[in-house]
Each structure stands twice: as C-alpha cells, then as structure tokens.
PDB file of C-alpha atoms in Angstrom:
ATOM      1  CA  UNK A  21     -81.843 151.668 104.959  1.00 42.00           C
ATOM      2  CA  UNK A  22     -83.793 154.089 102.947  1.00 43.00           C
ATOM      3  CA  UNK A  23     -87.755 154.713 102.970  1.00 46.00           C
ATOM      4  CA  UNK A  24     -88.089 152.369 100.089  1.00 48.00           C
ATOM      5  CA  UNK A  25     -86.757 149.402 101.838  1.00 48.00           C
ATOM      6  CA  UNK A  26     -90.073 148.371 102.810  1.00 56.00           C
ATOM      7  CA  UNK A  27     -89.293 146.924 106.179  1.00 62.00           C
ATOM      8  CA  UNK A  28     -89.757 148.385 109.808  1.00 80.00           C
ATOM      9  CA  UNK A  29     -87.759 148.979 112.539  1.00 93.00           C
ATOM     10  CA  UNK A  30     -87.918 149.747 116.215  1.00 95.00           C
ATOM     11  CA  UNK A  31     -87.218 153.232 118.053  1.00 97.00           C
ATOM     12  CA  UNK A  32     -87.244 154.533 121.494  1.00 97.00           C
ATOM     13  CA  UNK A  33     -89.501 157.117 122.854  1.00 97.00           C
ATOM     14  CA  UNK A  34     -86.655 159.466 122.014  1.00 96.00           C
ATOM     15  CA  UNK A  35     -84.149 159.460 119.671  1.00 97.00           C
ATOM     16  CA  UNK A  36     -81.041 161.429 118.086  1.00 96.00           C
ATOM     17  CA  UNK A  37     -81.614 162.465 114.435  1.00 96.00           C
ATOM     18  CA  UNK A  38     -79.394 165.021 111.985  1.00 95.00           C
ATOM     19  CA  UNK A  39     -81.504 167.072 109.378  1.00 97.00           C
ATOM     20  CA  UNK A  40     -78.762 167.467 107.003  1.00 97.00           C
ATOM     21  CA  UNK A  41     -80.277 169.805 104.719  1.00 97.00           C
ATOM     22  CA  UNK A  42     -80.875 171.779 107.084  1.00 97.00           C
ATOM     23  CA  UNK A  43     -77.333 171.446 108.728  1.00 96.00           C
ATOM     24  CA  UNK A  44     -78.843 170.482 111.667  1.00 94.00           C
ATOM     25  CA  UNK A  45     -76.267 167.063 113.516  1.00 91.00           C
ATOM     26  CA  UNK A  46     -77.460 165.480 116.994  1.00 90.00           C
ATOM     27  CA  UNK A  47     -81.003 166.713 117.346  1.00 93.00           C
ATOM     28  CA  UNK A  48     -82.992 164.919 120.155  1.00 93.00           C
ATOM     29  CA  UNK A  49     -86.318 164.201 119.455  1.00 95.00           C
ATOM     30  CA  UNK A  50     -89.095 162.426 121.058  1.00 96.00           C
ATOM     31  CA  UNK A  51     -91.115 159.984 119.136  1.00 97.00           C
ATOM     32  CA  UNK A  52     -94.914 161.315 119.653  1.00 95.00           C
ATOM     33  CA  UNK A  53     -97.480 159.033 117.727  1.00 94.00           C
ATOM     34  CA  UNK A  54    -100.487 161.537 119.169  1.00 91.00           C
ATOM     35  CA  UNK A  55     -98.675 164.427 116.624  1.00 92.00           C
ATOM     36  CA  UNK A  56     -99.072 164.161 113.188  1.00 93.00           C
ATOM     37  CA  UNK A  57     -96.741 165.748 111.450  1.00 94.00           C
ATOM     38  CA  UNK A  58     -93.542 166.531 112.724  1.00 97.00           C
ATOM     39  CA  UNK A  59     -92.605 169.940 114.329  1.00 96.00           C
ATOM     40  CA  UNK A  60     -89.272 171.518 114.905  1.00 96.00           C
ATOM     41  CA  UNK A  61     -88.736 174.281 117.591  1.00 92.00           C
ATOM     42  CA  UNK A  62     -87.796 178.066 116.161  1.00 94.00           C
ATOM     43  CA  UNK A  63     -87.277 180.898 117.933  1.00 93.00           C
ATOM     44  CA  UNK A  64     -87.188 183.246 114.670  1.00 94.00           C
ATOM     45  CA  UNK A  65     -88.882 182.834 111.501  1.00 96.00           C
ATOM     46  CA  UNK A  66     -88.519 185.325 108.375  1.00 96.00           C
ATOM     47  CA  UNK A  67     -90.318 185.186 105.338  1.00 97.00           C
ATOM     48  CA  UNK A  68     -88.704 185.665 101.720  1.00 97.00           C
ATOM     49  CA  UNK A  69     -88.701 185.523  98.852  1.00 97.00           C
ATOM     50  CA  UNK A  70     -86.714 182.809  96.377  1.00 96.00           C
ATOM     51  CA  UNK A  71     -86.773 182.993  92.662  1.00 96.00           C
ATOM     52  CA  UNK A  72     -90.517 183.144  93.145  1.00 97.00           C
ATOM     53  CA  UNK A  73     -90.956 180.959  95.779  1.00 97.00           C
ATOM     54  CA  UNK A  74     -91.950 181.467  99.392  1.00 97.00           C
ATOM     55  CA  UNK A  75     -88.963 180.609 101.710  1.00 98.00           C
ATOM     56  CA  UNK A  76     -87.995 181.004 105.686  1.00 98.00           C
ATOM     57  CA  UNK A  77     -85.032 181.651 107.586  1.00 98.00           C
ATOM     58  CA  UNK A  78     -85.346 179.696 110.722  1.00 97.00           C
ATOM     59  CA  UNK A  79     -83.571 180.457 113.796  1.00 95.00           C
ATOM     60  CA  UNK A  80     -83.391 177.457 116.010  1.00 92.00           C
ATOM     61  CA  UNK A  81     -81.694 176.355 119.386  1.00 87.00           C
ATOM     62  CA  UNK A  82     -80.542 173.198 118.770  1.00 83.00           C
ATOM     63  CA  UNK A  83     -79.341 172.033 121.807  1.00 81.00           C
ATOM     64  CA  UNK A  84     -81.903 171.535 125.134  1.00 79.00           C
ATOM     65  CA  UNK A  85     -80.427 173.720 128.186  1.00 77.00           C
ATOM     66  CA  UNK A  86     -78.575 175.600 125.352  1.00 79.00           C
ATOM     67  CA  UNK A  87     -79.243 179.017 124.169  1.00 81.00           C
ATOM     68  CA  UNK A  88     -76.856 178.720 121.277  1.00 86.00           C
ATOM     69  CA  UNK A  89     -78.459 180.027 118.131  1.00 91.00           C
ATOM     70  CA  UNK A  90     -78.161 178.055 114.234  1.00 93.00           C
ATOM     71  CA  UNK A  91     -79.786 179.576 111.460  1.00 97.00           C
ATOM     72  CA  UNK A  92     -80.813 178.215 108.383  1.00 97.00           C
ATOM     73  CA  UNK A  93     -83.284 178.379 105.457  1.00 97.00           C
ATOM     74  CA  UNK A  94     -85.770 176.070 103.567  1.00 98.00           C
ATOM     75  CA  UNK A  95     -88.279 176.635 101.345  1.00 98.00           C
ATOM     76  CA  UNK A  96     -91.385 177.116 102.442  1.00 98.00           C
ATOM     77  CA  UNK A  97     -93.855 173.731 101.288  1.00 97.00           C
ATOM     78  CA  UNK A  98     -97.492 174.757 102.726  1.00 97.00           C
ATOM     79  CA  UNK A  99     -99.141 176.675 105.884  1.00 96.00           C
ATOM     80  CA  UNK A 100    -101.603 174.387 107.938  1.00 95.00           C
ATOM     81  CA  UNK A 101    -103.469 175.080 111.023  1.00 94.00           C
ATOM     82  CA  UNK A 102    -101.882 172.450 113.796  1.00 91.00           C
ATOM     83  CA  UNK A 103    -104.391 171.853 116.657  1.00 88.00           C
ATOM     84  CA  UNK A 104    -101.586 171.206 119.740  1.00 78.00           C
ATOM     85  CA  UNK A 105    -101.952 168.999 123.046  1.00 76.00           C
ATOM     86  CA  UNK A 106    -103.587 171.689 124.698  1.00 81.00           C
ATOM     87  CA  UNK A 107    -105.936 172.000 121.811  1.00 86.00           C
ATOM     88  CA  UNK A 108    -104.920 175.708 120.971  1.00 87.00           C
ATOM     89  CA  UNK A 109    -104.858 176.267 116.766  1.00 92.00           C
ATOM     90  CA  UNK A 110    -101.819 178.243 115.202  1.00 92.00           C
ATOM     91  CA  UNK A 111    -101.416 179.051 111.631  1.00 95.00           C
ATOM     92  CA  UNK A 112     -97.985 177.128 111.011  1.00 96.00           C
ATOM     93  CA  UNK A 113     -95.282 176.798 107.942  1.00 97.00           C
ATOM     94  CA  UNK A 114     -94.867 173.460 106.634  1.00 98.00           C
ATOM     95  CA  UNK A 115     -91.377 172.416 105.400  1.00 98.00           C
ATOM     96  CA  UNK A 116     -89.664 169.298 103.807  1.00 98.00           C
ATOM     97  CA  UNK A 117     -86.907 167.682 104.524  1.00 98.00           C
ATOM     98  CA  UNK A 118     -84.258 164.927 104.852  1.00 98.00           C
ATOM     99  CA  UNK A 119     -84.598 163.235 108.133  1.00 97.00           C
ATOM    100  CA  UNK A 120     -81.735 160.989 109.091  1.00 96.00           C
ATOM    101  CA  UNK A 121     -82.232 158.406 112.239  1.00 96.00           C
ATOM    102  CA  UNK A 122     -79.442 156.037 113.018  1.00 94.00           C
ATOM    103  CA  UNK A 123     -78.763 154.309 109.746  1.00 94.00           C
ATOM    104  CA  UNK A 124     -82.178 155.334 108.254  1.00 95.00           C
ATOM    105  CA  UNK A 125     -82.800 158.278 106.101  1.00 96.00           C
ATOM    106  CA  UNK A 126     -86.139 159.702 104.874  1.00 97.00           C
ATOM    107  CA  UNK A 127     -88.072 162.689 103.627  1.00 97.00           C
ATOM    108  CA  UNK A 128     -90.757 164.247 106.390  1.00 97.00           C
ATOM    109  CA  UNK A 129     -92.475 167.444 106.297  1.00 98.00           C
ATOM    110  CA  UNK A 130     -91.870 169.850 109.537  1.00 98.00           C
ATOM    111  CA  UNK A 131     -94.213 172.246 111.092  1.00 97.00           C
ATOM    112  CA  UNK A 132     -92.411 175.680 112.614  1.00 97.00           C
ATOM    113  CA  UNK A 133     -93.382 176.627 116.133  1.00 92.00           C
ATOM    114  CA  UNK A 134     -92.221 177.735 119.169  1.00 88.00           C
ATOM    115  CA  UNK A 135     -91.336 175.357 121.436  1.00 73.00           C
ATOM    116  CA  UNK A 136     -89.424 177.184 124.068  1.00 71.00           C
ATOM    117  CA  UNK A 137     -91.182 175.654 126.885  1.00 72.00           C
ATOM    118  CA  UNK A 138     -90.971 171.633 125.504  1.00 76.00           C
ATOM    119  CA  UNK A 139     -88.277 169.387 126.572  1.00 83.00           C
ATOM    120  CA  UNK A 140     -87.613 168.493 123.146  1.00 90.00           C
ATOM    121  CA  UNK A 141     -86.653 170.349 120.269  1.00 91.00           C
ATOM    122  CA  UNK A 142     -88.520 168.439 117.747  1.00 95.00           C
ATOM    123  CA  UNK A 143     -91.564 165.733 117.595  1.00 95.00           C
ATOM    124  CA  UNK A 144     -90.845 163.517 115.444  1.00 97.00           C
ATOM    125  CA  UNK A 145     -94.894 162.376 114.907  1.00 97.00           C
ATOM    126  CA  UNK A 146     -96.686 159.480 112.973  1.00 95.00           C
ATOM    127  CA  UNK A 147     -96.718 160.790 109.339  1.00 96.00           C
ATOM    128  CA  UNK A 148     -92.580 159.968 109.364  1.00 97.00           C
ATOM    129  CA  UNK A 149     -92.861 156.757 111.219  1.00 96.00           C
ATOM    130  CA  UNK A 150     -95.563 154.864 108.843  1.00 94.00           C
ATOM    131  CA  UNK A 151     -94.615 152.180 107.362  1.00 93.00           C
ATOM    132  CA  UNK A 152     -90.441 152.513 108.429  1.00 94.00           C
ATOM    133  CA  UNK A 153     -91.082 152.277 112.331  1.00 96.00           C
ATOM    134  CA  UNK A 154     -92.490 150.425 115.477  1.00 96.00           C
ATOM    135  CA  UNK A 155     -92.669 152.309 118.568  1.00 96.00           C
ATOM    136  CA  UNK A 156     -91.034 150.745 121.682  1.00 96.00           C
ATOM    137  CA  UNK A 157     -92.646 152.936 124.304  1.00 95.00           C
ATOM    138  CA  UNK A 158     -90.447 151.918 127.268  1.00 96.00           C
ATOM    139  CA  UNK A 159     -86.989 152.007 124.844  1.00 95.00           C
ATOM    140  CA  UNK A 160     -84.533 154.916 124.108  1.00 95.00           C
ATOM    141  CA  UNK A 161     -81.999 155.347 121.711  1.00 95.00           C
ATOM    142  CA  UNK A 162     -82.573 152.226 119.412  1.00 95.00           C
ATOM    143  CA  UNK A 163     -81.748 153.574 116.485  1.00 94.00           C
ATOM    144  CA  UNK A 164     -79.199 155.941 117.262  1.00 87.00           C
ATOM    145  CA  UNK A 165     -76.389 157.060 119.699  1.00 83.00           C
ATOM    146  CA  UNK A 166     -76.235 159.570 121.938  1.00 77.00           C
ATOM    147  CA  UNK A 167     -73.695 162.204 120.477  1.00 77.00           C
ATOM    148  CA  UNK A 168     -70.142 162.647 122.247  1.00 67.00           C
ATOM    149  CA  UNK A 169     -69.990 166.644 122.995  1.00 61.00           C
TER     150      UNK A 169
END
C-alpha cells in the first residue's frame, strides 16, 4: 500500500520500520501521537555543503543496547524549534524521507536529536500517521515483524 491508497490501517504502540534511503533496515520505533513530527536519534551530525544545498552526515546507532555506529547523509529540508516532553526547545534539522512500515511505504519528514537516553531510536509521531493509520494503543507489531538477527 502506498500513501495514496486512501485507506487506514492499524499499528502497535511500536513498530519495526526500514528508512531505505537512508539505508537504515529493522529500526524500532514507537508510535507517539503527542510528537508531531517524527524524530530519529543521532549521535553525530555534520553540516555540508551539496551542489548548493545544505546537507548532514548523520551518525546514528541503530540498534537499542547497541553501540554500533551507521552513517549516512540526507539533505538537509528545514531547521525548526521542537518543544520536547519535558518542554525544553532545541533548534533541530528537518529531513525527508522514505518511511517503510510492514507493507506500507511513505514520505515523512525527520527531526535530528539526541536521543541517547530514549528507549527508542525513533518516534514515529502524528504528521506520518494522518490519514494512513489508527493507533491500537495496547497492540505491537501489527504492521510489521520483528527482524531475525
């Protein structure tokens, strides 16, 4: 199913997703309808330039309990102030990219933070679930499959 289907399906409170553009496979997320946009967790960001255009290197950790490094780049789409939980503000890049979820693939933008001391690597928050998903609070997992290591 692709965003222009039109129809809506259920996930879990957390999920597996792959940002392929990114080169990111089996990234768990947990669906958070109090964020949003969606943020992914970096440990390193570096600006630079790209024919003209503002781009980052990101240095993530995708795996939880894992300090294995992946680094990758994206261009850079905006920089927004993000208000989190705790209500602190933080000057943040905004990227865009493909978001795949089970057999559902979409375009979402990403904030870039630190998220060292979250469970989860990414939020996946409300701007990427309107209009493709309903939120089963109590469910995990409905849309995708836990990865085998």
């Amino acid at each position: 199913m692709t965003e222009k289907s039109g129809t809506t399906a259920c996930v879990g409170w957390r999920e597996w997703v792959s940002l392929p553009e990114l080169g990111v496979k089996n990234l768990k997320v947990k669906v958070d309808t109090g964020a949003r946009t969606s943020a992914l967790h970096t440990f390193s960001l570096s600006y630079f330039d790209k024919d003209g255009e503002d781009w980052v290197r990101i240095g993530l950790h995708p795996r939880q309990k894992s300090d294995e490094e992946f680094f990758t780049e994206a261009k850079i789409l905006d920089k927004r102030i993000v208000r989190d939980s705790g209500g602190h503000e933080e000057l943040r890049p905004v990227i865009e990219t493909l978001i795949t979820l089970g057999k559902h693939s979409f375009r979402a933008e990403l904030t870039l933070t630190s998220r060292d001391n979250m469970k989860f690597r990414m939020l996946l928050g409300r701007k990427a679930l309107e209009g493709r998903f309903l939120v089963d609070s109590k469910g995990s997992y409905l849309q995708s499959v836990r990865p085998v290591a």
